[in-house]
Amino acid sequence: MASLLDNWKRTHFTKNINTNLVDEEIIVMGWVHEIRDLGGIVFVVIRDRNGRIQITAPSKKIDSKILEQIRGFRKESVVAIKGKVQNSDKAPKGVEIIPNEIKVLNEANQPLPMDPTDKVKAEIDTRLDNRFIDLRRDNISSIFKIKSQMLHSTRIFFEENGFIEVNTPKLVASATEGGTELFPITYFEREAFLGQSPQLYKQMMMAAGFERIFEIAQIFRAEEHDTLRHLNETISIDMESSFMTDLDVMDILEKLINKVLVDVIENCQEELNILNVDLKPSQCPFPVVTYDKAVNIINSKDVEMEWGEDLSRAAEKILGEEYPNYYFLTEWPSEIKPFYVMPNEKDPTKSHAFDLMYGNLEISSGAMRIHQHDLLKEKIVEKGLNPNSFESYLKSFDYGMPPHSGWGLGADRFNMTLTGLNNIRETVLFPRDRKRLTP
Ligand code: AMO
């Protein structure tokens, strides 16, 4: 059957075809990116994962059957081409392939739901509806190659620093973060929720004596609002460490951000060029701005903000103008941070919580945690939550819980800072927002 691979094996990715291969017979496989039929000669561009190659079919030189096959190509069909590499001044890579044999492995219906060659611009909704085609574009797939590097470097970083990777449940019985709503689900005969953070489990792993753990996993937030930086399902890079303070884990966060920057700059230059991003390692240490100072800056720029309020969007924008790169916001009021955050010993209205910002975008929050059972229970009650819902968590504080600190870094937001994108939907393969549940 013509549509099967039979015994054909791809010999080269298009990226690796160069003048060293002239006169060799090779096999390429990929998508029909472009067809130009000039009558006496047909040019086809074949695209694969990370490159393109020109196939040149001069009617005088090649078998009429093959020419007919090529003329019948449809854009985005999947084909395999066996042919000889030859020098060409005009081909973009200085070489082209003269085909000897062709297999059409799968034909693409026409018209295409969107143009993957970028000649016709599509709206974000059309793109997301046809995401598998959208992702065929270099500028879109580059985002995910950078993300893959980011996650890879993160794992290496944690491993090098003695952290163990863990996987905690995403079907959970109670809230952790306050503020955002939970997604309820039916769990047999009772109600459960999709996890909004591995927070409680991270802390219980400290009681388990693991001391340094990290997790990279989905979190679910029933955010009602539709913004460029919120999704209902997103990836969080979480860490927790025993015998460390908030300052210690801020240092770890800063080092991780820089390792990722250095690795992306080193290994993803091609993708950064495609995205037109001039990424630079960040200045270390990151500036530290106390919440008090932030309130002063914001009020001095004519946006009103009371002490004790969370940052409004307008307030974040002012801070972003003042600090366009990475910076920490520290000493947050206890009132607006979750129950597990350690209050400041001298002034309990303030806390050991911090956020990491990039310009006007919050990319991480963390804190030193309360490790004393009674204080923790008191805070749970103060926040209007029911301690009974936290029984198994609270129990882990009764039998040897060390002091500990940690943070959660929004991987999709972090990727926005690496790729220069301002819509979080761009950095997620199949984003889930207020209106979108498919594909
Ligand atoms: P927080 O709720 O601040 O903290 O979340 C941590 C980071 O996750 C990202 N994030 C989101 N990204 C996109 N869409 C969303 N809806 C969304 N919600 C959160 C942000 C944010 O900074 N348990 C704590 C972390 C800790 O203290 O360890 C927590 O979940 O980048």
Short mmCIF file of C-alpha atoms and ligand atoms in Angstrom, two decimals:
data_model
loop_
_atom_site.label_atom_id
_atom_site.label_comp_id
_atom_site.label_asym_id
_atom_site.label_seq_id
_atom_site.Cartn_x
_atom_site.Cartn_y
_atom_site.Cartn_z
CA MET A 1 0.00 0.00 0.00
CA ALA A 2 1.36 3.37 -1.01
CA SER A 3 0.30 5.00 2.21
CA LEU A 4 2.51 2.84 4.42
CA LEU A 5 6.16 3.27 5.24
CA ASP A 6 6.96 -0.30 4.08
CA ASN A 7 10.68 -0.67 4.66
CA TRP A 8 11.44 3.03 4.20
CA LYS A 9 13.39 4.70 6.98
CA ARG A 10 14.06 8.39 7.22
CA THR A 11 17.80 8.84 6.67
CA HIS A 12 18.02 12.56 7.54
CA PHE A 13 16.12 15.32 9.22
CA THR A 14 15.98 18.27 6.80
CA LYS A 15 18.07 20.27 9.25
CA ASN A 16 21.01 17.96 8.70
CA ILE A 17 21.02 18.07 4.91
CA ASN A 18 23.98 20.05 3.59
CA THR A 19 26.55 20.11 0.82
CA ASN A 20 28.45 17.20 2.40
CA LEU A 21 25.64 14.96 1.20
CA VAL A 22 25.79 15.98 -2.47
CA ASP A 23 25.24 12.97 -4.79
CA GLU A 24 23.99 10.78 -1.93
CA GLU A 25 20.57 9.19 -2.04
CA ILE A 26 18.60 10.07 1.07
CA ILE A 27 15.04 9.76 2.40
CA VAL A 28 13.21 12.69 3.99
CA MET A 29 9.77 12.59 5.57
CA GLY A 30 7.51 15.44 6.51
CA TRP A 31 4.73 17.81 5.50
CA VAL A 32 4.24 19.54 2.15
CA HIS A 33 4.91 23.13 3.15
CA GLU A 34 4.85 24.86 -0.21
CA ILE A 35 4.32 23.93 -3.86
CA ARG A 36 5.38 26.09 -6.81
CA ASP A 37 4.58 24.74 -10.24
CA LEU A 38 6.39 26.72 -12.93
CA GLY A 39 5.39 24.41 -15.75
CA GLY A 40 8.73 23.01 -16.74
CA ILE A 41 9.83 22.65 -13.15
CA VAL A 42 8.04 22.05 -9.85
CA PHE A 43 9.44 23.11 -6.49
CA VAL A 44 8.15 21.63 -3.27
CA VAL A 45 9.29 22.54 0.21
CA ILE A 46 9.13 19.69 2.72
CA ARG A 47 9.00 20.61 6.38
CA ASP A 48 9.82 18.37 9.31
CA ARG A 49 10.26 18.96 13.04
CA ASN A 50 12.92 21.58 12.81
CA GLY A 51 13.71 22.41 9.25
CA ARG A 52 12.80 22.54 5.58
CA ILE A 53 14.26 21.31 2.34
CA GLN A 54 13.53 22.08 -1.28
CA ILE A 55 12.57 19.25 -3.61
CA THR A 56 13.16 20.18 -7.23
CA ALA A 57 11.44 18.32 -10.04
CA PRO A 58 12.49 19.46 -13.54
CA SER A 59 10.08 17.85 -16.03
CA LYS A 60 12.89 16.98 -18.44
CA LYS A 61 14.97 15.12 -15.90
CA ILE A 62 12.53 13.08 -13.86
CA ASP A 63 10.06 10.33 -14.49
CA SER A 64 6.66 11.63 -15.63
CA LYS A 65 4.92 9.47 -13.01
CA ILE A 66 6.82 11.16 -10.21
CA LEU A 67 6.11 14.56 -11.68
CA GLU A 68 2.43 13.69 -11.77
CA GLN A 69 2.57 12.57 -8.13
CA ILE A 70 4.23 15.83 -7.14
CA ARG A 71 1.76 17.92 -9.09
CA GLY A 72 -0.99 16.14 -7.15
CA PHE A 73 0.52 17.09 -3.75
CA ARG A 74 -1.77 18.97 -1.40
CA LYS A 75 -0.45 21.39 1.15
CA GLU A 76 0.21 19.79 4.55
CA SER A 77 -0.06 16.23 3.27
CA VAL A 78 2.50 13.89 4.80
CA VAL A 79 4.99 12.55 2.30
CA ALA A 80 8.24 10.60 2.08
CA ILE A 81 10.74 11.40 -0.61
CA LYS A 82 13.71 9.35 -1.75
CA GLY A 83 16.09 11.32 -3.90
CA LYS A 84 19.55 12.57 -4.67
CA VAL A 85 21.06 15.62 -3.00
CA GLN A 86 22.45 18.17 -5.41
CA ASN A 87 24.06 21.58 -5.22
CA SER A 88 21.80 24.51 -5.97
CA ASP A 89 22.68 28.20 -5.90
CA LYS A 90 19.06 29.17 -5.68
CA ALA A 91 17.81 26.80 -2.97
CA PRO A 92 17.79 28.42 0.49
CA LYS A 93 20.25 25.89 1.95
CA GLY A 94 22.50 25.63 -1.14
CA VAL A 95 21.23 22.09 -1.74
CA GLU A 96 18.07 20.51 -3.06
CA ILE A 97 16.74 17.00 -3.60
CA ILE A 98 15.94 15.56 -7.00
CA PRO A 99 13.27 12.94 -6.28
CA ASN A 100 13.52 9.32 -7.46
CA GLU A 101 10.59 7.87 -5.58
CA ILE A 102 7.72 9.30 -3.59
CA LYS A 103 5.20 8.02 -1.06
CA VAL A 104 2.16 10.01 -0.07
CA LEU A 105 1.68 8.76 3.47
CA ASN A 106 -1.45 10.75 4.26
CA GLU A 107 -3.35 13.37 2.32
CA ALA A 108 -4.47 16.59 3.98
CA ASN A 109 -8.02 17.74 3.27
CA GLN A 110 -8.40 21.12 1.59
CA PRO A 111 -9.03 23.89 2.31
CA LEU A 112 -6.97 23.90 5.52
CA PRO A 113 -8.72 25.35 8.58
CA MET A 114 -5.80 27.77 8.98
CA ASP A 115 -2.62 28.61 7.13
CA PRO A 116 0.44 27.08 8.80
CA THR A 117 2.88 29.07 6.65
CA ASP A 118 2.05 32.34 8.37
CA LYS A 119 1.07 34.09 5.13
CA VAL A 120 -2.49 34.55 6.35
CA LYS A 121 -2.65 35.63 10.01
CA ALA A 122 -5.24 33.87 12.14
CA GLU A 123 -6.97 35.08 15.32
CA ILE A 124 -5.98 33.39 18.58
CA ASP A 125 -9.31 31.52 18.80
CA THR A 126 -8.96 30.07 15.29
CA ARG A 127 -5.41 29.13 16.16
CA LEU A 128 -6.35 27.42 19.40
CA ASP A 129 -9.29 25.63 17.75
CA ASN A 130 -6.80 24.21 15.25
CA ARG A 131 -3.90 23.98 17.63
CA PHE A 132 -2.33 20.91 15.98
CA ILE A 133 -1.83 22.97 12.83
CA ASP A 134 -0.89 26.14 14.70
CA LEU A 135 1.87 24.17 16.44
CA ARG A 136 3.40 23.28 13.06
CA ARG A 137 4.62 26.87 12.79
CA ASP A 138 8.23 27.53 13.80
CA ASN A 139 7.43 30.52 15.93
CA ILE A 140 4.87 28.52 17.89
CA SER A 141 6.81 25.29 18.30
CA SER A 142 9.82 27.36 19.46
CA ILE A 143 7.86 28.36 22.56
CA PHE A 144 7.54 24.71 23.53
CA LYS A 145 11.14 23.85 22.76
CA ILE A 146 12.16 26.63 25.15
CA LYS A 147 9.67 25.33 27.70
CA SER A 148 11.11 21.84 27.41
CA GLN A 149 14.59 23.26 28.06
CA MET A 150 13.22 25.22 31.03
CA LEU A 151 11.71 22.11 32.62
CA HIS A 152 14.80 20.03 31.85
CA SER A 153 17.13 22.63 33.43
CA THR A 154 14.82 22.88 36.42
CA ARG A 155 15.03 19.14 37.06
CA ILE A 156 18.82 19.18 36.67
CA PHE A 157 19.07 22.15 39.03
CA PHE A 158 17.02 20.47 41.73
CA GLU A 159 18.88 17.21 41.36
CA GLU A 160 22.24 19.01 41.65
CA ASN A 161 21.02 20.65 44.83
CA GLY A 162 19.88 17.48 46.55
CA PHE A 163 16.13 17.72 45.91
CA ILE A 164 13.93 14.66 45.37
CA GLU A 165 11.13 14.82 42.79
CA VAL A 166 7.74 13.82 44.20
CA ASN A 167 4.21 13.37 42.85
CA THR A 168 1.34 14.36 45.10
CA PRO A 169 -2.42 13.81 44.63
CA LYS A 170 -4.45 16.16 42.46
CA LEU A 171 -7.76 14.81 43.75
CA VAL A 172 -8.05 16.51 47.12
CA ALA A 173 -10.46 17.13 49.96
CA SER A 174 -9.78 20.76 50.86
CA ALA A 175 -8.64 24.19 49.72
CA THR A 176 -5.19 25.55 50.45
CA GLU A 177 -4.78 28.96 48.93
CA GLY A 178 -7.93 30.90 49.75
CA GLY A 179 -8.85 33.59 47.23
CA THR A 180 -9.29 31.49 44.13
CA GLU A 181 -12.14 29.04 43.97
CA LEU A 182 -11.82 25.30 43.69
CA PHE A 183 -13.23 23.05 40.99
CA PRO A 184 -15.57 20.60 42.73
CA ILE A 185 -15.82 17.07 41.41
CA THR A 186 -17.87 14.04 42.34
CA TYR A 187 -15.70 11.52 44.14
CA PHE A 188 -17.96 8.48 44.44
CA GLU A 189 -20.51 9.45 47.08
CA ARG A 190 -18.82 12.63 48.23
CA GLU A 191 -17.51 15.90 46.96
CA ALA A 192 -13.82 16.43 46.28
CA PHE A 193 -11.81 19.05 44.41
CA LEU A 194 -9.08 19.40 41.87
CA GLY A 195 -5.90 20.45 43.67
CA GLN A 196 -5.07 24.15 43.51
CA SER A 197 -1.56 23.63 44.91
CA PRO A 198 0.51 20.75 46.33
CA GLN A 199 1.01 22.99 49.38
CA LEU A 200 -0.21 20.66 52.13
CA TYR A 201 1.58 17.64 50.68
CA LYS A 202 4.82 19.56 50.23
CA GLN A 203 4.73 20.39 53.92
CA MET A 204 3.80 16.86 54.95
CA MET A 205 6.89 15.67 53.06
CA MET A 206 8.91 17.79 55.48
CA ALA A 207 7.34 15.85 58.35
CA ALA A 208 8.29 12.74 56.37
CA GLY A 209 11.93 13.77 56.66
CA PHE A 210 12.57 14.15 52.91
CA GLU A 211 14.00 17.63 53.68
CA ARG A 212 14.27 18.82 50.06
CA ILE A 213 11.56 18.04 47.55
CA PHE A 214 10.19 19.44 44.32
CA GLU A 215 7.22 18.73 42.11
CA ILE A 216 6.33 19.85 38.59
CA ALA A 217 2.63 19.33 38.05
CA GLN A 218 -0.73 20.72 37.06
CA ILE A 219 -2.64 22.98 39.43
CA PHE A 220 -6.29 23.88 38.94
CA ARG A 221 -7.74 27.28 39.73
CA ALA A 222 -11.38 28.18 39.19
CA GLU A 223 -10.49 31.75 38.27
CA GLU A 224 -13.63 33.46 37.04
CA HIS A 225 -11.79 36.26 35.36
CA ASP A 226 -10.44 36.04 31.87
CA THR A 227 -7.00 37.70 31.70
CA LEU A 228 -3.80 37.35 29.71
CA ARG A 229 -2.02 35.81 32.70
CA HIS A 230 -4.55 33.45 34.30
CA LEU A 231 -5.53 29.97 33.22
CA ASN A 232 -7.74 27.45 34.94
CA GLU A 233 -5.15 24.74 34.55
CA THR A 234 -1.49 25.60 34.74
CA ILE A 235 1.85 24.01 35.64
CA SER A 236 3.45 24.85 38.94
CA ILE A 237 7.07 24.18 39.80
CA ASP A 238 6.92 23.68 43.55
CA MET A 239 9.68 23.19 46.08
CA GLU A 240 9.89 22.80 49.84
CA SER A 241 12.91 22.57 52.07
CA SER A 242 13.40 21.88 55.78
CA PHE A 243 15.68 23.91 58.03
CA MET A 244 15.56 26.83 55.60
CA THR A 245 14.16 30.34 55.93
CA ASP A 246 12.31 32.42 53.36
CA LEU A 247 15.63 34.11 52.51
CA ASP A 248 17.26 30.71 51.87
CA VAL A 249 14.57 29.59 49.44
CA MET A 250 14.55 32.98 47.71
CA ASP A 251 18.21 32.37 47.04
CA ILE A 252 17.38 28.96 45.55
CA LEU A 253 14.68 30.53 43.37
CA GLU A 254 17.06 33.19 42.10
CA LYS A 255 19.69 30.57 41.27
CA LEU A 256 17.15 28.43 39.45
CA ILE A 257 15.91 31.37 37.36
CA ASN A 258 19.47 32.15 36.35
CA LYS A 259 20.37 28.58 35.51
CA VAL A 260 17.32 28.39 33.25
CA LEU A 261 18.21 31.71 31.60
CA VAL A 262 21.79 30.62 30.97
CA ASP A 263 20.72 27.21 29.61
CA VAL A 264 18.02 28.66 27.35
CA ILE A 265 20.45 31.25 25.99
CA GLU A 266 23.01 28.53 25.35
CA ASN A 267 20.77 25.82 23.91
CA CYS A 268 17.81 27.62 22.35
CA GLN A 269 19.41 30.44 20.38
CA GLU A 270 17.67 29.38 17.19
CA GLU A 271 14.27 29.42 18.87
CA LEU A 272 15.01 32.78 20.53
CA ASN A 273 15.96 34.21 17.13
CA ILE A 274 12.75 32.93 15.58
CA LEU A 275 10.84 34.61 18.41
CA ASN A 276 12.97 37.72 18.12
CA VAL A 277 13.87 37.62 21.81
CA ASP A 278 17.19 38.92 23.06
CA LEU A 279 17.37 37.02 26.34
CA LYS A 280 20.06 38.05 28.83
CA PRO A 281 21.17 36.45 32.11
CA SER A 282 19.65 38.41 34.95
CA GLN A 283 21.56 40.69 37.30
CA CYS A 284 22.03 38.96 40.66
CA PRO A 285 21.03 39.39 43.37
CA PHE A 286 17.51 40.33 42.33
CA PRO A 287 16.33 43.61 43.85
CA VAL A 288 14.30 43.12 47.04
CA VAL A 289 11.40 45.53 47.53
CA THR A 290 9.48 45.37 50.78
CA TYR A 291 5.70 45.57 50.63
CA ASP A 292 5.91 48.88 52.56
CA LYS A 293 8.21 50.34 49.94
CA ALA A 294 5.98 49.09 47.14
CA VAL A 295 2.95 50.80 48.69
CA ASN A 296 4.93 54.06 48.84
CA ILE A 297 6.04 53.80 45.22
CA ILE A 298 2.50 53.03 44.07
CA ASN A 299 0.94 55.92 46.01
CA SER A 300 3.64 58.30 44.78
CA LYS A 301 2.53 57.53 41.20
CA ASP A 302 -1.06 58.47 41.86
CA VAL A 303 -2.53 55.00 42.17
CA GLU A 304 -4.20 54.70 45.54
CA MET A 305 -3.34 51.72 47.64
CA GLU A 306 -4.00 51.19 51.36
CA TRP A 307 -1.54 49.23 53.48
CA GLY A 308 -2.93 45.69 53.74
CA GLU A 309 -4.45 45.53 50.27
CA ASP A 310 -3.31 43.10 47.61
CA LEU A 311 -1.74 44.61 44.51
CA SER A 312 -4.25 45.79 41.93
CA ARG A 313 -3.39 45.45 38.27
CA ALA A 314 -2.68 49.19 38.14
CA ALA A 315 -0.34 48.83 41.12
CA GLU A 316 1.51 45.91 39.49
CA LYS A 317 1.98 48.00 36.35
CA ILE A 318 3.58 50.84 38.31
CA LEU A 319 5.99 48.45 40.00
CA GLY A 320 6.76 46.93 36.60
CA GLU A 321 7.75 50.34 35.25
CA GLU A 322 10.07 50.84 38.20
CA TYR A 323 11.46 47.27 38.09
CA PRO A 324 11.16 45.83 34.57
CA ASN A 325 13.15 42.66 35.34
CA TYR A 326 13.02 40.04 38.13
CA TYR A 327 12.59 41.35 41.69
CA PHE A 328 11.28 40.11 45.01
CA LEU A 329 8.41 41.65 46.93
CA THR A 330 8.79 40.78 50.60
CA GLU A 331 7.29 41.27 54.08
CA TRP A 332 3.70 40.94 52.92
CA PRO A 333 0.87 41.64 55.36
CA SER A 334 -0.19 38.36 57.05
CA GLU A 335 -3.82 39.27 56.43
CA ILE A 336 -3.64 38.74 52.67
CA LYS A 337 -1.43 35.66 52.65
CA PRO A 338 -2.57 32.05 53.22
CA PHE A 339 -2.90 30.50 56.69
CA TYR A 340 0.32 28.48 56.48
CA VAL A 341 2.58 31.57 56.17
CA MET A 342 4.82 32.32 59.17
CA PRO A 343 4.07 35.69 60.75
CA ASN A 344 6.93 38.04 61.56
CA GLU A 345 8.01 37.43 65.18
CA LYS A 346 8.29 41.15 66.02
CA ASP A 347 5.29 42.39 64.08
CA PRO A 348 2.78 39.61 63.34
CA THR A 349 0.81 41.89 61.00
CA LYS A 350 3.70 41.25 58.60
CA SER A 351 4.82 37.87 57.35
CA HIS A 352 7.71 35.85 55.96
CA ALA A 353 5.98 35.64 52.57
CA PHE A 354 7.47 36.83 49.29
CA ASP A 355 6.54 37.03 45.64
CA LEU A 356 8.91 36.95 42.70
CA MET A 357 7.87 39.43 40.04
CA TYR A 358 9.00 39.99 36.49
CA GLY A 359 8.02 43.53 35.65
CA ASN A 360 4.31 43.63 36.33
CA LEU A 361 3.88 39.84 36.32
CA GLU A 362 3.90 37.74 39.48
CA ILE A 363 5.68 34.51 38.63
CA SER A 364 6.17 32.91 42.03
CA SER A 365 5.11 33.11 45.65
CA GLY A 366 6.59 31.47 48.65
CA ALA A 367 7.18 31.78 52.36
CA MET A 368 8.61 30.42 55.51
CA ARG A 369 5.80 28.24 56.89
CA ILE A 370 4.33 27.87 60.32
CA HIS A 371 5.69 24.60 61.71
CA GLN A 372 3.97 24.73 65.11
CA HIS A 373 0.66 22.89 65.34
CA ASP A 374 -1.17 25.30 67.66
CA LEU A 375 -0.26 28.46 65.79
CA LEU A 376 -1.20 26.82 62.50
CA LYS A 377 -4.59 25.75 63.83
CA GLU A 378 -5.18 29.26 65.14
CA LYS A 379 -4.43 30.73 61.69
CA ILE A 380 -6.74 28.23 59.97
CA VAL A 381 -9.56 29.39 62.24
CA GLU A 382 -8.63 33.05 61.77
CA LYS A 383 -8.97 32.63 58.01
CA GLY A 384 -12.48 31.28 58.49
CA LEU A 385 -11.53 27.70 57.58
CA ASN A 386 -12.52 24.57 59.45
CA PRO A 387 -9.58 22.80 61.16
CA ASN A 388 -11.45 19.49 60.85
CA SER A 389 -10.95 19.68 57.09
CA PHE A 390 -7.21 19.79 57.72
CA GLU A 391 -7.01 16.97 60.24
CA SER A 392 -4.54 14.73 58.41
CA TYR A 393 -2.37 17.73 57.52
CA LEU A 394 -2.40 19.09 61.07
CA LYS A 395 -1.49 15.67 62.44
CA SER A 396 1.82 15.82 60.61
CA PHE A 397 2.75 18.83 62.76
CA ASP A 398 2.41 16.86 66.00
CA TYR A 399 5.21 14.35 65.70
CA GLY A 400 8.34 16.21 64.64
CA MET A 401 7.80 18.85 61.99
CA PRO A 402 10.98 20.81 61.23
CA PRO A 403 10.98 24.54 60.35
CA HIS A 404 10.62 24.79 56.58
CA SER A 405 10.11 27.11 53.64
CA GLY A 406 9.20 26.80 49.99
CA TRP A 407 7.72 28.36 46.91
CA GLY A 408 5.59 27.72 43.85
CA LEU A 409 6.76 29.05 40.49
CA GLY A 410 4.17 29.36 37.71
CA ALA A 411 5.89 27.48 34.86
CA ASP A 412 3.65 28.96 32.17
CA ARG A 413 4.17 32.50 33.45
CA PHE A 414 7.91 31.86 33.74
CA ASN A 415 7.87 30.72 30.13
CA MET A 416 6.17 33.99 29.17
CA THR A 417 9.21 35.84 30.55
CA LEU A 418 11.60 33.64 28.54
CA THR A 419 9.72 33.92 25.27
CA GLY A 420 8.61 37.55 25.48
CA LEU A 421 4.91 36.66 25.18
CA ASN A 422 2.16 38.59 26.87
CA ASN A 423 -0.65 36.04 26.60
CA ILE A 424 -0.29 32.94 28.78
CA ARG A 425 -2.43 30.97 26.31
CA GLU A 426 0.49 31.09 23.87
CA THR A 427 2.71 29.15 26.26
CA VAL A 428 0.35 26.24 26.88
CA LEU A 429 -0.32 23.52 24.30
CA PHE A 430 -4.04 23.27 24.96
CA PRO A 431 -5.00 26.10 27.31
CA ARG A 432 -7.96 25.95 29.65
CA ASP A 433 -9.60 29.29 30.29
CA ARG A 434 -13.04 30.55 31.25
CA LYS A 435 -14.39 29.75 27.78
CA ARG A 436 -12.17 26.99 26.51
CA LEU A 437 -12.31 23.31 27.39
CA THR A 438 -11.47 21.87 23.96
CA PRO A 439 -9.35 20.80 22.21
P1 AMO B 1 0.22 31.02 44.33
O1 AMO B 1 -1.23 30.83 44.51
O2 AMO B 1 0.72 32.42 44.37
O3 AMO B 1 1.02 30.27 45.48
O4 AMO B 1 0.70 30.32 42.99
C1 AMO B 1 2.07 30.23 42.69
C2 AMO B 1 2.34 30.71 41.28
O5 AMO B 1 1.57 29.96 40.35
C3 AMO B 1 1.19 30.76 39.26
N1 AMO B 1 -0.28 30.77 39.16
C4 AMO B 1 -0.95 30.85 38.00
N2 AMO B 1 -0.54 30.92 36.73
C5 AMO B 1 -1.48 31.00 35.78
N3 AMO B 1 -2.82 30.98 36.01
C6 AMO B 1 -3.28 30.90 37.27
N4 AMO B 1 -4.60 30.88 37.48
C7 AMO B 1 -2.34 30.85 38.34
N5 AMO B 1 -2.44 30.75 39.68
C8 AMO B 1 -1.19 30.72 40.15
C9 AMO B 1 1.72 32.16 39.53
C10 AMO B 1 1.92 32.15 41.02
O6 AMO B 1 2.91 33.06 41.42
N6 AMO B 1 1.14 27.32 47.62
C11 AMO B 1 1.65 28.58 47.09
C12 AMO B 1 3.09 28.50 46.73
C13 AMO B 1 4.00 28.30 47.92
O7 AMO B 1 3.92 29.11 48.86
O8 AMO B 1 4.78 27.34 47.91
C14 AMO B 1 0.82 28.97 45.87
O9 AMO B 1 0.17 28.15 45.24
O10 AMO B 1 2.95 32.29 38.85
#
